[in-house]
PDB file of C-alpha atoms in Angstrom:
ATOM      1  CA  MET A   1     -21.911 -17.924  -9.312  1.00 73.00           C
ATOM      2  CA  SER A   2     -20.423 -16.227 -12.384  1.00 85.00           C
ATOM      3  CA  ASP A   3     -17.465 -17.663 -14.198  1.00 91.00           C
ATOM      4  CA  VAL A   4     -15.226 -14.797 -13.038  1.00 94.00           C
ATOM      5  CA  GLU A   5     -16.387 -15.205  -9.454  1.00 94.00           C
ATOM      6  CA  GLU A   6     -15.616 -18.898  -9.543  1.00 95.00           C
ATOM      7  CA  ARG A   7     -12.107 -18.380 -10.951  1.00 96.00           C
ATOM      8  CA  VAL A   8     -11.341 -15.592  -8.465  1.00 97.00           C
ATOM      9  CA  LYS A   9     -12.473 -17.713  -5.521  1.00 96.00           C
ATOM     10  CA  LYS A  10     -10.428 -20.668  -6.710  1.00 96.00           C
ATOM     11  CA  ILE A  11      -7.271 -18.514  -6.846  1.00 97.00           C
ATOM     12  CA  VAL A  12      -7.958 -17.063  -3.387  1.00 97.00           C
ATOM     13  CA  VAL A  13      -8.604 -20.481  -1.837  1.00 96.00           C
ATOM     14  CA  GLU A  14      -5.484 -21.966  -3.401  1.00 94.00           C
ATOM     15  CA  HIS A  15      -3.250 -19.036  -2.637  1.00 92.00           C
ATOM     16  CA  LEU A  16      -4.287 -18.236   0.905  1.00 94.00           C
ATOM     17  CA  GLY A  17      -5.123 -21.795   1.901  1.00 93.00           C
ATOM     18  CA  VAL A  18      -8.498 -20.781   3.369  1.00 95.00           C
ATOM     19  CA  GLU A  19     -11.798 -22.681   3.494  1.00 95.00           C
ATOM     20  CA  PRO A  20     -13.931 -22.003   0.380  1.00 95.00           C
ATOM     21  CA  ASP A  21     -16.923 -20.971   2.511  1.00 95.00           C
ATOM     22  CA  LYS A  22     -14.879 -18.098   3.987  1.00 95.00           C
ATOM     23  CA  VAL A  23     -14.268 -16.643   0.538  1.00 96.00           C
ATOM     24  CA  VAL A  24     -17.456 -14.586   0.332  1.00 95.00           C
ATOM     25  CA  ASP A  25     -18.127 -11.375  -1.548  1.00 94.00           C
ATOM     26  CA  ASN A  26     -17.381  -8.992   1.328  1.00 95.00           C
ATOM     27  CA  ALA A  27     -14.422 -10.930   2.758  1.00 96.00           C
ATOM     28  CA  ASN A  28     -11.432  -8.588   3.181  1.00 96.00           C
ATOM     29  CA  PHE A  29      -8.205 -10.255   2.052  1.00 97.00           C
ATOM     30  CA  ILE A  30      -6.165  -8.902   4.962  1.00 96.00           C
ATOM     31  CA  ASP A  31      -8.667  -8.644   7.827  1.00 96.00           C
ATOM     32  CA  ASP A  32     -10.826 -11.707   7.109  1.00 96.00           C
ATOM     33  CA  LEU A  33      -8.619 -14.047   5.104  1.00 96.00           C
ATOM     34  CA  GLY A  34      -5.277 -13.485   6.843  1.00 95.00           C
ATOM     35  CA  ALA A  35      -3.349 -12.161   3.859  1.00 95.00           C
ATOM     36  CA  ASP A  36      -0.190 -10.128   4.388  1.00 93.00           C
ATOM     37  CA  SER A  37       0.970  -7.345   2.058  1.00 90.00           C
ATOM     38  CA  LEU A  38       2.997  -9.734  -0.085  1.00 93.00           C
ATOM     39  CA  ASP A  39      -0.022 -12.063  -0.373  1.00 94.00           C
ATOM     40  CA  THR A  40      -2.074  -9.215  -1.805  1.00 94.00           C
ATOM     41  CA  VAL A  41       0.623  -8.522  -4.405  1.00 93.00           C
ATOM     42  CA  GLU A  42       0.768 -12.215  -5.270  1.00 94.00           C
ATOM     43  CA  LEU A  43      -3.016 -12.357  -5.620  1.00 96.00           C
ATOM     44  CA  VAL A  44      -2.965  -9.389  -7.993  1.00 96.00           C
ATOM     45  CA  MET A  45      -0.232 -11.105 -10.027  1.00 94.00           C
ATOM     46  CA  ALA A  46      -2.273 -14.318 -10.093  1.00 95.00           C
ATOM     47  CA  PHE A  47      -5.374 -12.427 -11.253  1.00 96.00           C
ATOM     48  CA  GLU A  48      -3.321 -10.728 -13.976  1.00 95.00           C
ATOM     49  CA  GLU A  49      -2.101 -14.075 -15.211  1.00 93.00           C
ATOM     50  CA  GLU A  50      -5.475 -15.814 -15.053  1.00 94.00           C
ATOM     51  CA  PHE A  51      -7.451 -13.047 -16.759  1.00 95.00           C
ATOM     52  CA  GLY A  52      -4.792 -11.645 -19.108  1.00 94.00           C
ATOM     53  CA  VAL A  53      -5.061  -8.140 -17.717  1.00 95.00           C
ATOM     54  CA  GLU A  54      -2.655  -5.646 -16.266  1.00 94.00           C
ATOM     55  CA  ILE A  55      -3.782  -4.282 -12.910  1.00 95.00           C
ATOM     56  CA  PRO A  56      -2.031  -0.967 -12.231  1.00 94.00           C
ATOM     57  CA  ASP A  57      -0.999  -0.162  -8.662  1.00 92.00           C
ATOM     58  CA  ASP A  58      -3.709   2.470  -8.155  1.00 94.00           C
ATOM     59  CA  ALA A  59      -6.368  -0.051  -9.210  1.00 94.00           C
ATOM     60  CA  ALA A  60      -4.777  -2.802  -7.118  1.00 94.00           C
ATOM     61  CA  GLU A  61      -5.087  -0.579  -4.049  1.00 94.00           C
ATOM     62  CA  THR A  62      -8.865  -0.486  -4.472  1.00 95.00           C
ATOM     63  CA  ILE A  63      -9.127  -4.286  -4.537  1.00 96.00           C
ATOM     64  CA  VAL A  64      -9.444  -5.116  -0.855  1.00 96.00           C
ATOM     65  CA  THR A  65     -12.275  -7.650  -0.826  1.00 96.00           C
ATOM     66  CA  VAL A  66     -13.159 -10.698  -2.897  1.00 97.00           C
ATOM     67  CA  GLY A  67     -16.075  -8.757  -4.395  1.00 96.00           C
ATOM     68  CA  ASP A  68     -13.783  -5.867  -5.380  1.00 96.00           C
ATOM     69  CA  ALA A  69     -11.651  -8.314  -7.350  1.00 97.00           C
ATOM     70  CA  VAL A  70     -14.637  -9.956  -9.035  1.00 96.00           C
ATOM     71  CA  ARG A  71     -16.142  -6.615 -10.068  1.00 95.00           C
ATOM     72  CA  PHE A  72     -12.801  -5.251 -11.356  1.00 96.00           C
ATOM     73  CA  LEU A  73     -12.101  -8.371 -13.381  1.00 96.00           C
ATOM     74  CA  GLU A  74     -15.611  -8.642 -14.810  1.00 94.00           C
ATOM     75  CA  LYS A  75     -15.148  -5.133 -16.154  1.00 93.00           C
ATOM     76  CA  ASN A  76     -11.558  -5.500 -17.383  1.00 90.00           C
ATOM     77  CA  LYS A  77     -10.850  -9.164 -18.175  1.00 82.00           C
ATOM     78  CA  LYS A  78      -9.502 -10.201 -21.549  1.00 77.00           C
ATOM     79  CA  SER A  79      -9.664 -13.981 -21.168  1.00 70.00           C
TER      80      SER A  79
ATOM     81  CA  MET B   1      25.584 -31.391   3.273  1.00 93.00           C
ATOM     82  CA  PHE B   2      25.122 -28.617   0.718  1.00 97.00           C
ATOM     83  CA  ASP B   3      23.644 -31.012  -1.835  1.00 98.00           C
ATOM     84  CA  LEU B   4      22.093 -29.042  -4.702  1.00 97.00           C
ATOM     85  CA  SER B   5      20.719 -32.002  -6.668  1.00 96.00           C
ATOM     86  CA  GLY B   6      17.479 -31.194  -8.421  1.00 96.00           C
ATOM     87  CA  THR B   7      18.000 -27.434  -8.268  1.00 97.00           C
ATOM     88  CA  ALA B   8      18.423 -25.065 -11.201  1.00 98.00           C
ATOM     89  CA  ALA B   9      20.765 -22.083 -11.159  1.00 98.00           C
ATOM     90  CA  LEU B  10      21.604 -19.083 -13.321  1.00 98.00           C
ATOM     91  CA  VAL B  11      25.068 -17.534 -13.036  1.00 98.00           C
ATOM     92  CA  THR B  12      25.798 -14.219 -14.754  1.00 98.00           C
ATOM     93  CA  GLY B  13      29.321 -13.343 -15.765  1.00 96.00           C
ATOM     94  CA  ALA B  14      30.051 -17.053 -15.973  1.00 97.00           C
ATOM     95  CA  THR B  15      33.034 -16.560 -18.256  1.00 92.00           C
ATOM     96  CA  GLY B  16      34.902 -14.550 -15.665  1.00 90.00           C
ATOM     97  CA  GLY B  17      37.220 -16.099 -13.104  1.00 90.00           C
ATOM     98  CA  LEU B  18      34.772 -15.891 -10.218  1.00 95.00           C
ATOM     99  CA  GLY B  19      31.664 -16.693 -12.265  1.00 96.00           C
ATOM    100  CA  GLY B  20      33.309 -19.759 -13.758  1.00 96.00           C
ATOM    101  CA  ALA B  21      34.384 -20.976 -10.338  1.00 97.00           C
ATOM    102  CA  ILE B  22      30.862 -20.453  -8.960  1.00 98.00           C
ATOM    103  CA  ALA B  23      29.270 -22.269 -11.906  1.00 98.00           C
ATOM    104  CA  ARG B  24      31.674 -25.191 -11.499  1.00 97.00           C
ATOM    105  CA  ALA B  25      31.028 -25.430  -7.757  1.00 98.00           C
ATOM    106  CA  LEU B  26      27.225 -25.300  -8.032  1.00 98.00           C
ATOM    107  CA  HIS B  27      27.402 -27.902 -10.790  1.00 97.00           C
ATOM    108  CA  ALA B  28      29.679 -30.117  -8.712  1.00 97.00           C
ATOM    109  CA  GLN B  29      27.062 -30.068  -5.924  1.00 97.00           C
ATOM    110  CA  GLY B  30      24.426 -31.320  -8.352  1.00 97.00           C
ATOM    111  CA  ALA B  31      22.728 -28.154  -9.615  1.00 97.00           C
ATOM    112  CA  ARG B  32      21.869 -27.640 -13.251  1.00 97.00           C
ATOM    113  CA  VAL B  33      23.534 -24.364 -14.158  1.00 98.00           C
ATOM    114  CA  ALA B  34      22.621 -21.934 -16.926  1.00 98.00           C
ATOM    115  CA  LEU B  35      25.641 -19.920 -17.969  1.00 98.00           C
ATOM    116  CA  SER B  36      25.286 -16.287 -18.953  1.00 98.00           C
ATOM    117  CA  GLY B  37      27.892 -13.842 -20.148  1.00 97.00           C
ATOM    118  CA  THR B  38      28.848 -11.800 -23.150  1.00 95.00           C
ATOM    119  CA  ARG B  39      31.361 -14.144 -24.822  1.00 95.00           C
ATOM    120  CA  ARG B  40      29.591 -17.017 -26.534  1.00 95.00           C
ATOM    121  CA  ASP B  41      32.750 -19.056 -27.228  1.00 96.00           C
ATOM    122  CA  ALA B  42      33.907 -18.910 -23.610  1.00 95.00           C
ATOM    123  CA  LEU B  43      30.413 -19.882 -22.400  1.00 96.00           C
ATOM    124  CA  ASP B  44      30.338 -22.820 -24.821  1.00 96.00           C
ATOM    125  CA  ALA B  45      33.767 -23.948 -23.608  1.00 96.00           C
ATOM    126  CA  LEU B  46      32.635 -23.886 -19.972  1.00 96.00           C
ATOM    127  CA  ALA B  47      29.407 -25.721 -20.848  1.00 96.00           C
ATOM    128  CA  ALA B  48      31.443 -28.399 -22.636  1.00 96.00           C
ATOM    129  CA  GLU B  49      33.772 -28.710 -19.636  1.00 95.00           C
ATOM    130  CA  LEU B  50      30.782 -29.188 -17.332  1.00 95.00           C
ATOM    131  CA  GLY B  51      29.311 -31.873 -19.543  1.00 90.00           C
ATOM    132  CA  GLY B  52      26.695 -30.490 -21.849  1.00 69.00           C
ATOM    133  CA  ASP B  53      23.702 -30.137 -19.559  1.00 86.00           C
ATOM    134  CA  CYS B  54      24.313 -26.404 -19.079  1.00 95.00           C
ATOM    135  CA  PRO B  55      22.206 -23.998 -21.146  1.00 97.00           C
ATOM    136  CA  VAL B  56      24.301 -21.184 -22.596  1.00 97.00           C
ATOM    137  CA  LEU B  57      22.515 -17.822 -22.500  1.00 97.00           C
ATOM    138  CA  PRO B  58      24.553 -14.927 -23.899  1.00 97.00           C
ATOM    139  CA  CYS B  59      23.337 -11.571 -22.583  1.00 97.00           C
ATOM    140  CA  ASP B  60      24.596  -7.995 -22.433  1.00 95.00           C
ATOM    141  CA  LEU B  61      23.618  -6.829 -18.948  1.00 95.00           C
ATOM    142  CA  GLY B  62      24.001  -3.222 -20.040  1.00 92.00           C
ATOM    143  CA  ASP B  63      20.991  -3.708 -22.347  1.00 93.00           C
ATOM    144  CA  ARG B  64      17.691  -3.399 -20.462  1.00 93.00           C
ATOM    145  CA  GLY B  65      15.752  -5.391 -23.043  1.00 94.00           C
ATOM    146  CA  GLU B  66      18.178  -8.310 -22.938  1.00 95.00           C
ATOM    147  CA  VAL B  67      18.209  -8.262 -19.132  1.00 96.00           C
ATOM    148  CA  GLU B  68      14.403  -8.371 -18.937  1.00 94.00           C
ATOM    149  CA  GLY B  69      14.365 -11.549 -21.017  1.00 96.00           C
ATOM    150  CA  LEU B  70      17.198 -13.456 -19.367  1.00 98.00           C
ATOM    151  CA  VAL B  71      15.348 -15.031 -16.439  1.00 98.00           C
ATOM    152  CA  GLY B  72      12.555 -16.206 -18.742  1.00 97.00           C
ATOM    153  CA  ARG B  73      15.120 -17.813 -21.036  1.00 98.00           C
ATOM    154  CA  ALA B  74      16.753 -19.539 -18.062  1.00 98.00           C
ATOM    155  CA  GLU B  75      13.414 -20.795 -16.727  1.00 98.00           C
ATOM    156  CA  ALA B  76      12.482 -22.095 -20.175  1.00 97.00           C
ATOM    157  CA  ALA B  77      15.824 -23.881 -20.543  1.00 97.00           C
ATOM    158  CA  LEU B  78      15.960 -25.277 -17.003  1.00 97.00           C
ATOM    159  CA  GLY B  79      12.248 -25.765 -16.328  1.00 96.00           C
ATOM    160  CA  SER B  80      12.542 -23.678 -13.154  1.00 96.00           C
ATOM    161  CA  LEU B  81      14.964 -21.356 -11.394  1.00 98.00           C
ATOM    162  CA  ASP B  82      15.939 -21.883  -7.760  1.00 98.00           C
ATOM    163  CA  ILE B  83      19.246 -20.059  -7.550  1.00 98.00           C
ATOM    164  CA  LEU B  84      20.199 -16.729  -9.109  1.00 98.00           C
ATOM    165  CA  VAL B  85      23.811 -15.621  -8.802  1.00 98.00           C
ATOM    166  CA  ASN B  86      24.279 -11.978  -9.782  1.00 98.00           C
ATOM    167  CA  ASN B  87      27.993 -12.198 -10.384  1.00 97.00           C
ATOM    168  CA  ALA B  88      28.638 -10.171 -13.524  1.00 95.00           C
ATOM    169  CA  GLY B  89      30.518  -6.964 -12.973  1.00 94.00           C
ATOM    170  CA  ILE B  90      32.681  -4.489 -14.804  1.00 94.00           C
ATOM    171  CA  THR B  91      35.064  -1.745 -13.734  1.00 94.00           C
ATOM    172  CA  ARG B  92      35.658   1.689 -15.258  1.00 95.00           C
ATOM    173  CA  ASP B  93      38.100   3.021 -12.683  1.00 94.00           C
ATOM    174  CA  GLY B  94      39.189   6.633 -12.383  1.00 94.00           C
ATOM    175  CA  LEU B  95      39.361   9.396  -9.832  1.00 96.00           C
ATOM    176  CA  ALA B  96      35.971  11.014  -9.326  1.00 96.00           C
ATOM    177  CA  VAL B  97      37.009  14.475 -10.518  1.00 96.00           C
ATOM    178  CA  ARG B  98      37.874  12.963 -13.878  1.00 95.00           C
ATOM    179  CA  MET B  99      35.167  10.309 -14.084  1.00 97.00           C
ATOM    180  CA  ARG B 100      32.957  10.560 -17.141  1.00 97.00           C
ATOM    181  CA  ASP B 101      29.171  10.223 -16.826  1.00 98.00           C
ATOM    182  CA  GLU B 102      29.174   7.249 -19.174  1.00 97.00           C
ATOM    183  CA  ASP B 103      31.649   5.389 -16.939  1.00 97.00           C
ATOM    184  CA  TRP B 104      29.433   6.002 -13.932  1.00 98.00           C
ATOM    185  CA  ASP B 105      26.248   5.031 -15.793  1.00 97.00           C
ATOM    186  CA  ARG B 106      27.636   1.900 -17.404  1.00 97.00           C
ATOM    187  CA  VAL B 107      29.045   0.500 -14.130  1.00 97.00           C
ATOM    188  CA  LEU B 108      25.778   1.187 -12.281  1.00 97.00           C
ATOM    189  CA  ALA B 109      23.738  -0.346 -15.116  1.00 97.00           C
ATOM    190  CA  VAL B 110      25.728  -3.565 -15.373  1.00 96.00           C
ATOM    191  CA  ASN B 111      26.694  -4.046 -11.721  1.00 97.00           C
ATOM    192  CA  LEU B 112      23.527  -2.906  -9.950  1.00 98.00           C
ATOM    193  CA  THR B 113      20.500  -2.224 -12.147  1.00 97.00           C
ATOM    194  CA  SER B 114      20.732  -5.511 -14.026  1.00 97.00           C
ATOM    195  CA  GLY B 115      20.974  -7.370 -10.733  1.00 98.00           C
ATOM    196  CA  PHE B 116      17.742  -5.770  -9.578  1.00 98.00           C
ATOM    197  CA  ALA B 117      15.922  -6.533 -12.831  1.00 98.00           C
ATOM    198  CA  LEU B 118      17.072 -10.170 -12.736  1.00 98.00           C
ATOM    199  CA  ALA B 119      16.104 -10.566  -9.084  1.00 98.00           C
ATOM    200  CA  ARG B 120      12.671  -9.015  -9.692  1.00 97.00           C
ATOM    201  CA  ALA B 121      12.033 -11.391 -12.584  1.00 97.00           C
ATOM    202  CA  ALA B 122      13.322 -14.432 -10.682  1.00 98.00           C
ATOM    203  CA  LEU B 123      11.262 -13.646  -7.568  1.00 97.00           C
ATOM    204  CA  ARG B 124       7.958 -14.235  -9.385  1.00 94.00           C
ATOM    205  CA  GLY B 125       8.623 -17.936  -9.883  1.00 94.00           C
ATOM    206  CA  MET B 126      10.446 -18.319  -6.574  1.00 97.00           C
ATOM    207  CA  MET B 127       7.481 -16.844  -4.670  1.00 95.00           C
ATOM    208  CA  LYS B 128       5.127 -19.299  -6.340  1.00 92.00           C
ATOM    209  CA  ARG B 129       7.385 -22.235  -5.539  1.00 93.00           C
ATOM    210  CA  ARG B 130       8.055 -20.960  -2.013  1.00 94.00           C
ATOM    211  CA  HIS B 131      11.760 -21.483  -2.429  1.00 97.00           C
ATOM    212  CA  GLY B 132      14.650 -19.513  -3.827  1.00 98.00           C
ATOM    213  CA  ARG B 133      18.177 -18.266  -3.368  1.00 98.00           C
ATOM    214  CA  ILE B 134      19.455 -14.966  -4.692  1.00 98.00           C
ATOM    215  CA  ILE B 135      23.153 -14.334  -4.244  1.00 98.00           C
ATOM    216  CA  GLY B 136      24.869 -11.083  -5.162  1.00 98.00           C
ATOM    217  CA  ILE B 137      28.608 -10.962  -5.634  1.00 98.00           C
ATOM    218  CA  THR B 138      29.529  -7.600  -4.185  1.00 97.00           C
ATOM    219  CA  SER B 139      32.975  -6.484  -3.035  1.00 96.00           C
ATOM    220  CA  VAL B 140      34.879  -5.432   0.035  1.00 96.00           C
ATOM    221  CA  VAL B 141      35.130  -1.957  -1.552  1.00 96.00           C
ATOM    222  CA  GLY B 142      31.340  -1.652  -1.395  1.00 97.00           C
ATOM    223  CA  VAL B 143      31.785  -1.453   2.368  1.00 97.00           C
ATOM    224  CA  THR B 144      35.200   0.192   2.727  1.00 96.00           C
ATOM    225  CA  GLY B 145      35.245   2.439  -0.360  1.00 95.00           C
ATOM    226  CA  ASN B 146      38.276   2.690  -2.620  1.00 93.00           C
ATOM    227  CA  ALA B 147      39.968   5.632  -4.283  1.00 94.00           C
ATOM    228  CA  GLY B 148      39.406   5.463  -8.028  1.00 95.00           C
ATOM    229  CA  GLN B 149      36.304   3.308  -7.762  1.00 95.00           C
ATOM    230  CA  ALA B 150      33.451   5.659  -6.816  1.00 97.00           C
ATOM    231  CA  ASN B 151      31.207   4.068  -9.461  1.00 97.00           C
ATOM    232  CA  TYR B 152      32.137   0.479  -8.663  1.00 97.00           C
ATOM    233  CA  ALA B 153      31.956   0.939  -4.888  1.00 97.00           C
ATOM    234  CA  ALA B 154      28.575   2.683  -5.196  1.00 98.00           C
ATOM    235  CA  ALA B 155      27.182  -0.174  -7.273  1.00 98.00           C
ATOM    236  CA  LYS B 156      28.525  -2.785  -4.855  1.00 98.00           C
ATOM    237  CA  ALA B 157      27.214  -0.932  -1.790  1.00 98.00           C
ATOM    238  CA  GLY B 158      23.903  -0.547  -3.611  1.00 98.00           C
ATOM    239  CA  MET B 159      23.730  -4.266  -4.135  1.00 98.00           C
ATOM    240  CA  ILE B 160      24.077  -4.839  -0.394  1.00 98.00           C
ATOM    241  CA  GLY B 161      21.240  -2.418   0.465  1.00 98.00           C
ATOM    242  CA  MET B 162      19.056  -3.815  -2.285  1.00 98.00           C
ATOM    243  CA  SER B 163      19.649  -7.383  -1.121  1.00 98.00           C
ATOM    244  CA  LYS B 164      18.713  -6.545   2.471  1.00 98.00           C
ATOM    245  CA  SER B 165      15.468  -4.943   1.280  1.00 98.00           C
ATOM    246  CA  LEU B 166      14.558  -7.874  -0.951  1.00 98.00           C
ATOM    247  CA  ALA B 167      15.433 -10.257   1.867  1.00 98.00           C
ATOM    248  CA  ALA B 168      12.944  -8.513   4.148  1.00 98.00           C
ATOM    249  CA  GLU B 169      10.229  -8.629   1.490  1.00 97.00           C
ATOM    250  CA  VAL B 170      10.421 -12.316   0.592  1.00 97.00           C
ATOM    251  CA  ALA B 171      11.754 -14.105   3.678  1.00 97.00           C
ATOM    252  CA  SER B 172       8.260 -15.410   4.431  1.00 95.00           C
ATOM    253  CA  ARG B 173       8.263 -17.189   1.062  1.00 96.00           C
ATOM    254  CA  GLY B 174      11.294 -19.367   1.742  1.00 97.00           C
ATOM    255  CA  ILE B 175      13.528 -17.146  -0.355  1.00 98.00           C
ATOM    256  CA  THR B 176      16.858 -15.877   0.915  1.00 98.00           C
ATOM    257  CA  VAL B 177      18.803 -12.949  -0.528  1.00 98.00           C
ATOM    258  CA  ASN B 178      22.445 -12.586   0.460  1.00 98.00           C
ATOM    259  CA  CYS B 179      25.726 -11.131  -0.739  1.00 98.00           C
ATOM    260  CA  ILE B 180      29.285 -12.389  -0.867  1.00 98.00           C
ATOM    261  CA  ALA B 181      31.972  -9.728  -0.617  1.00 98.00           C
ATOM    262  CA  PRO B 182      35.313 -10.968  -1.935  1.00 97.00           C
ATOM    263  CA  GLY B 183      38.554  -9.215  -1.082  1.00 95.00           C
ATOM    264  CA  PHE B 184      41.621  -9.632  -3.302  1.00 94.00           C
ATOM    265  CA  ILE B 185      41.131 -12.751  -5.411  1.00 95.00           C
ATOM    266  CA  GLU B 186      43.583 -14.389  -7.842  1.00 92.00           C
ATOM    267  CA  SER B 187      42.593 -13.449 -11.362  1.00 83.00           C
ATOM    268  CA  PRO B 188      44.210 -12.456 -14.658  1.00 76.00           C
ATOM    269  CA  MET B 189      44.132  -8.910 -13.263  1.00 71.00           C
ATOM    270  CA  THR B 190      46.109  -9.759 -10.117  1.00 78.00           C
ATOM    271  CA  ASP B 191      48.451 -12.051 -12.112  1.00 81.00           C
ATOM    272  CA  ALA B 192      49.512  -8.976 -14.078  1.00 79.00           C
ATOM    273  CA  LEU B 193      50.686  -7.124 -10.957  1.00 81.00           C
ATOM    274  CA  ASN B 194      54.427  -6.739 -10.425  1.00 87.00           C
ATOM    275  CA  GLU B 195      56.174  -7.952  -7.251  1.00 88.00           C
ATOM    276  CA  LYS B 196      56.038  -4.546  -5.593  1.00 90.00           C
ATOM    277  CA  GLN B 197      52.331  -4.085  -6.239  1.00 85.00           C
ATOM    278  CA  ARG B 198      51.703  -7.603  -5.104  1.00 86.00           C
ATOM    279  CA  SER B 199      53.553  -7.250  -1.829  1.00 89.00           C
ATOM    280  CA  ALA B 200      51.776  -3.941  -1.154  1.00 87.00           C
ATOM    281  CA  ILE B 201      48.425  -5.693  -1.543  1.00 87.00           C
ATOM    282  CA  LEU B 202      49.460  -8.662   0.555  1.00 92.00           C
ATOM    283  CA  GLY B 203      50.594  -6.271   3.308  1.00 93.00           C
ATOM    284  CA  SER B 204      46.934  -5.380   3.820  1.00 93.00           C
ATOM    285  CA  VAL B 205      45.753  -8.998   4.002  1.00 96.00           C
ATOM    286  CA  PRO B 206      46.347 -10.734   7.334  1.00 96.00           C
ATOM    287  CA  ALA B 207      46.094 -14.132   5.660  1.00 97.00           C
ATOM    288  CA  GLY B 208      49.175 -13.157   3.655  1.00 95.00           C
ATOM    289  CA  ARG B 209      47.880 -14.404   0.315  1.00 95.00           C
ATOM    290  CA  LEU B 210      45.247 -13.727  -2.297  1.00 95.00           C
ATOM    291  CA  GLY B 211      41.998 -15.637  -2.185  1.00 97.00           C
ATOM    292  CA  THR B 212      40.928 -18.101  -4.865  1.00 97.00           C
ATOM    293  CA  GLY B 213      37.822 -18.274  -6.987  1.00 97.00           C
ATOM    294  CA  ALA B 214      37.081 -21.637  -5.411  1.00 97.00           C
ATOM    295  CA  GLU B 215      36.967 -20.004  -1.975  1.00 98.00           C
ATOM    296  CA  ILE B 216      34.330 -17.551  -3.187  1.00 98.00           C
ATOM    297  CA  ALA B 217      32.448 -20.354  -4.904  1.00 98.00           C
ATOM    298  CA  ALA B 218      32.349 -22.343  -1.663  1.00 98.00           C
ATOM    299  CA  ALA B 219      30.571 -19.422   0.000  1.00 98.00           C
ATOM    300  CA  ALA B 220      28.069 -19.379  -2.878  1.00 98.00           C
ATOM    301  CA  VAL B 221      27.427 -23.106  -2.486  1.00 98.00           C
ATOM    302  CA  TYR B 222      26.711 -22.584   1.194  1.00 98.00           C
ATOM    303  CA  LEU B 223      24.306 -19.685   0.641  1.00 98.00           C
ATOM    304  CA  ALA B 224      22.578 -21.630  -2.161  1.00 98.00           C
ATOM    305  CA  SER B 225      22.076 -24.695   0.023  1.00 98.00           C
ATOM    306  CA  ARG B 226      19.037 -25.747   2.026  1.00 97.00           C
ATOM    307  CA  GLU B 227      21.260 -25.672   5.092  1.00 98.00           C
ATOM    308  CA  ALA B 228      21.514 -21.868   4.756  1.00 98.00           C
ATOM    309  CA  ALA B 229      17.731 -21.377   4.814  1.00 98.00           C
ATOM    310  CA  TYR B 230      17.893 -19.216   7.962  1.00 98.00           C
ATOM    311  CA  VAL B 231      20.618 -16.921   6.623  1.00 98.00           C
ATOM    312  CA  THR B 232      19.180 -13.923   4.802  1.00 98.00           C
ATOM    313  CA  GLY B 233      19.994 -10.270   4.230  1.00 98.00           C
ATOM    314  CA  GLN B 234      23.615 -10.961   5.092  1.00 98.00           C
ATOM    315  CA  THR B 235      26.926 -10.176   3.479  1.00 98.00           C
ATOM    316  CA  LEU B 236      29.532 -12.895   3.816  1.00 98.00           C
ATOM    317  CA  HIS B 237      32.997 -11.335   3.651  1.00 98.00           C
ATOM    318  CA  VAL B 238      35.614 -13.633   2.154  1.00 98.00           C
ATOM    319  CA  ASN B 239      38.768 -11.561   2.256  1.00 97.00           C
ATOM    320  CA  GLY B 240      41.521 -13.159   4.308  1.00 98.00           C
ATOM    321  CA  GLY B 241      40.857 -10.705   7.103  1.00 97.00           C
ATOM    322  CA  MET B 242      41.681  -7.543   5.134  1.00 96.00           C
ATOM    323  CA  ALA B 243      38.497  -5.906   6.421  1.00 96.00           C
ATOM    324  CA  MET B 244      36.751  -7.263   9.511  1.00 96.00           C
ATOM    325  CA  ILE B 245      33.266  -5.849   9.371  1.00 90.00           C
TER     326      ILE B 245
END
């Protein structure tokens, strides 16, 4: 597991209170992990903080699965 | 009941009559209170009266840059922020046909826009901590309207709509967003009224007297308390019955 993947999964587990083994690459935050719309905003804010990036709304809309987040952050992270 | 020990609050407009009363009441219930306003000396005097443990944070709410930084300064000084009281307000009264753009803009900026910016900033930490209280001091005229106050009434009505929307967004995070709408309250402004003006005002108030800052502050203490956790998106009218809404 890459460093980014590990950090993303840790945030998702902590924030959504789900079992780590549910947080797989193709898990959809809303459909599979029980997030509501505010959860998804909070996750984006947590990713921004953790990785020192700004995630604009149009990019945030494309982040619907754990893998989407990992791929976006691997490409754009600053820390 | 209504114990606020261990909580941290920020009150804007704390040098005004209402803001000072709210700061005193929250402090008396055990909250640590950061005092914001434009007059440093008056803020320092209130902090001294309350016993030192109150960070003083001067801020011009008409200045977007200063507003953006205020919540961060409060969180740094207090270690956290549980209660935000958007109390600061100004008036630039005049009949609409003669109202200047700058009087409209300034009242909206200070009375409404700053309240949104402060709430948005405060919500970040409150959402993480799964607890928070945002209280807007609006006015009876935000609901009834008032000749000569198109700008002020618009800002106060805007605060009510904004608070309801925020309340819906963050209720699931243990955060409540409510308003208090005072009617006629004793203040230096009402002290300056002559007998005739005073009796005209009192004629519209079934309680037959003006309200006090302490009576508004008591409503703020309630809405800030854990006991009020199930009250959100509401406007509590404290007006001696002058408008029953």
